[in-house]
CSV table of C-alpha atoms in Angstrom, one decimal:
chain,number,residue,atom,x,y,z
A,1,MET,CA,102.9,-160.2,41.4
A,2,GLU,CA,103.3,-158.2,44.6
A,3,HIS,CA,101.4,-159.2,47.7
A,4,SER,CA,98.4,-157.2,48.9
A,5,SER,CA,98.4,-155.8,52.5
A,6,ILE,CA,94.7,-156.2,52.7
A,7,VAL,CA,95.0,-160.0,52.8
A,8,ASP,CA,97.4,-159.7,55.8
A,9,LEU,CA,95.0,-157.8,58.1
A,10,ALA,CA,93.6,-159.7,61.1
A,11,GLY,CA,90.3,-159.6,63.0
A,12,TRP,CA,86.7,-158.9,62.2
A,13,ARG,CA,87.4,-155.7,60.3
A,14,SER,CA,89.6,-157.7,57.9
A,15,LEU,CA,87.0,-160.5,57.5
A,16,ILE,CA,84.3,-158.0,56.6
A,17,ILE,CA,86.6,-156.2,54.1
A,18,GLN,CA,87.7,-159.5,52.5
A,19,LEU,CA,84.1,-160.7,52.2
A,20,GLY,CA,83.1,-157.4,50.6
A,21,LEU,CA,86.0,-157.6,48.1
A,22,ILE,CA,85.1,-161.2,47.3
A,23,ALA,CA,81.4,-160.2,46.8
A,24,VAL,CA,82.3,-157.3,44.5
A,25,GLY,CA,84.8,-159.4,42.6
A,26,VAL,CA,82.3,-162.2,42.0
A,27,LEU,CA,79.6,-159.7,41.0
A,28,SER,CA,82.1,-158.1,38.6
A,29,ILE,CA,82.9,-161.4,36.9
A,30,LEU,CA,79.2,-162.4,36.7
A,31,ILE,CA,78.2,-159.1,35.2
A,32,LEU,CA,80.8,-159.5,32.4
A,33,PHE,CA,78.9,-162.5,31.2
A,34,SER,CA,75.4,-161.0,31.6
A,35,PHE,CA,73.3,-160.2,28.6
A,36,GLY,CA,72.5,-156.5,29.1
A,37,GLY,CA,72.9,-156.4,32.9
A,38,GLN,CA,76.0,-154.4,32.4
A,39,LEU,CA,74.0,-151.3,31.5
A,40,ILE,CA,72.0,-151.5,34.7
A,41,VAL,CA,74.8,-152.4,37.2
A,42,ALA,CA,77.7,-150.5,35.6
A,43,PRO,CA,76.8,-147.0,37.0
A,44,GLY,CA,77.3,-148.4,40.6
A,45,LEU,CA,79.9,-151.1,40.0
A,46,LEU,CA,82.4,-149.1,38.0
A,47,PRO,CA,83.0,-146.4,40.7
A,48,ALA,CA,83.2,-149.2,43.3
A,49,GLN,CA,85.8,-151.0,41.2
A,50,TRP,CA,87.8,-147.8,40.6
A,51,LEU,CA,87.8,-147.0,44.3
A,52,ILE,CA,88.9,-150.5,45.3
A,53,ALA,CA,91.7,-150.5,42.7
A,54,ARG,CA,92.8,-147.0,43.7
A,55,HIS,CA,92.9,-147.5,47.4
A,56,SER,CA,94.3,-151.0,47.6
A,57,ASP,CA,97.7,-152.5,46.6
A,58,GLY,CA,99.2,-155.5,45.1
A,59,TRP,CA,97.1,-158.1,43.2
A,60,VAL,CA,93.8,-156.8,44.6
A,61,SER,CA,94.4,-153.4,42.9
A,62,SER,CA,95.4,-155.1,39.6
A,63,LEU,CA,92.4,-157.4,39.6
A,64,PHE,CA,89.9,-154.7,40.1
A,65,ALA,CA,91.6,-152.4,37.6
A,66,VAL,CA,91.4,-155.1,35.0
A,67,LEU,CA,87.8,-156.0,35.8
A,68,GLY,CA,86.7,-152.4,35.7
A,69,SER,CA,88.5,-151.9,32.4
A,70,LEU,CA,86.8,-154.9,30.9
A,71,LEU,CA,83.4,-153.7,32.1
A,72,ALA,CA,83.9,-150.1,30.8
A,73,ALA,CA,84.9,-151.5,27.4
A,74,GLU,CA,81.9,-153.8,27.3
A,75,VAL,CA,79.5,-151.1,28.3
A,76,LEU,CA,80.7,-148.7,25.6
A,77,LEU,CA,80.6,-151.4,23.0
A,78,ILE,CA,77.0,-152.2,23.9
A,79,CYS,CA,76.0,-148.6,23.9
A,80,ALA,CA,77.6,-147.9,20.5
A,81,VAL,CA,75.8,-150.9,19.0
A,82,LEU,CA,72.5,-149.8,20.5
A,83,VAL,CA,72.9,-146.2,19.3
A,84,LEU,CA,74.6,-146.8,15.9
A,85,GLY,CA,73.1,-150.1,14.9
A,86,ASP,CA,74.7,-153.5,14.5
A,87,GLY,CA,76.1,-153.0,11.0
A,88,LEU,CA,79.8,-152.2,10.6
A,89,VAL,CA,79.8,-148.7,12.2
A,90,GLY,CA,78.3,-149.6,15.6
A,91,PRO,CA,80.7,-152.4,16.6
A,92,SER,CA,83.7,-150.5,15.1
A,93,VAL,CA,83.0,-147.3,17.0
A,94,GLY,CA,82.2,-149.4,20.1
A,95,VAL,CA,85.5,-151.3,20.0
A,96,LEU,CA,87.5,-148.1,19.5
A,97,PHE,CA,85.7,-146.2,22.3
A,98,GLY,CA,85.8,-149.3,24.5
A,99,LEU,CA,89.5,-149.6,24.2
A,100,VAL,CA,90.1,-146.0,25.0
A,101,ALA,CA,87.8,-146.2,28.0
A,102,ALA,CA,89.5,-149.4,29.2
A,103,MET,CA,92.9,-147.8,28.9
A,104,LEU,CA,91.7,-144.7,30.8
A,105,PHE,CA,90.1,-146.7,33.5
A,106,PHE,CA,93.2,-148.8,34.0
A,107,ARG,CA,95.6,-145.9,34.1
A,108,THR,CA,93.6,-143.7,36.4
A,109,SER,CA,92.6,-146.5,38.8
A,110,ARG,CA,96.2,-147.7,39.4
A,111,ARG,CA,97.9,-146.0,42.4
A,112,ARG,CA,101.3,-144.3,41.6
A,113,GLU,CA,104.0,-145.6,44.0
């Protein structure tokens, strides 16, 4: 895995950026295991994850692209189950839409080099 240039920065600015990235990363992981909190936090967290993944490099970009993809997939799965019911149709449509959303999030958040 390639090295991230954000980790190499020095000084107070670097410390604040790194603490912010750690905070967003920890929140992202905790939200994945939340029961329904995804629906409340996702409208603010998904754009933050996309911006971090898009404007960073190395493993930081990969980490936030994967976390954002997982959150997008989970939110669409939950929404499909809530709207269509928990029979066979809701989870099936949710998984399908979730996979498409995860793939789109991952591909658009990665910076082309």
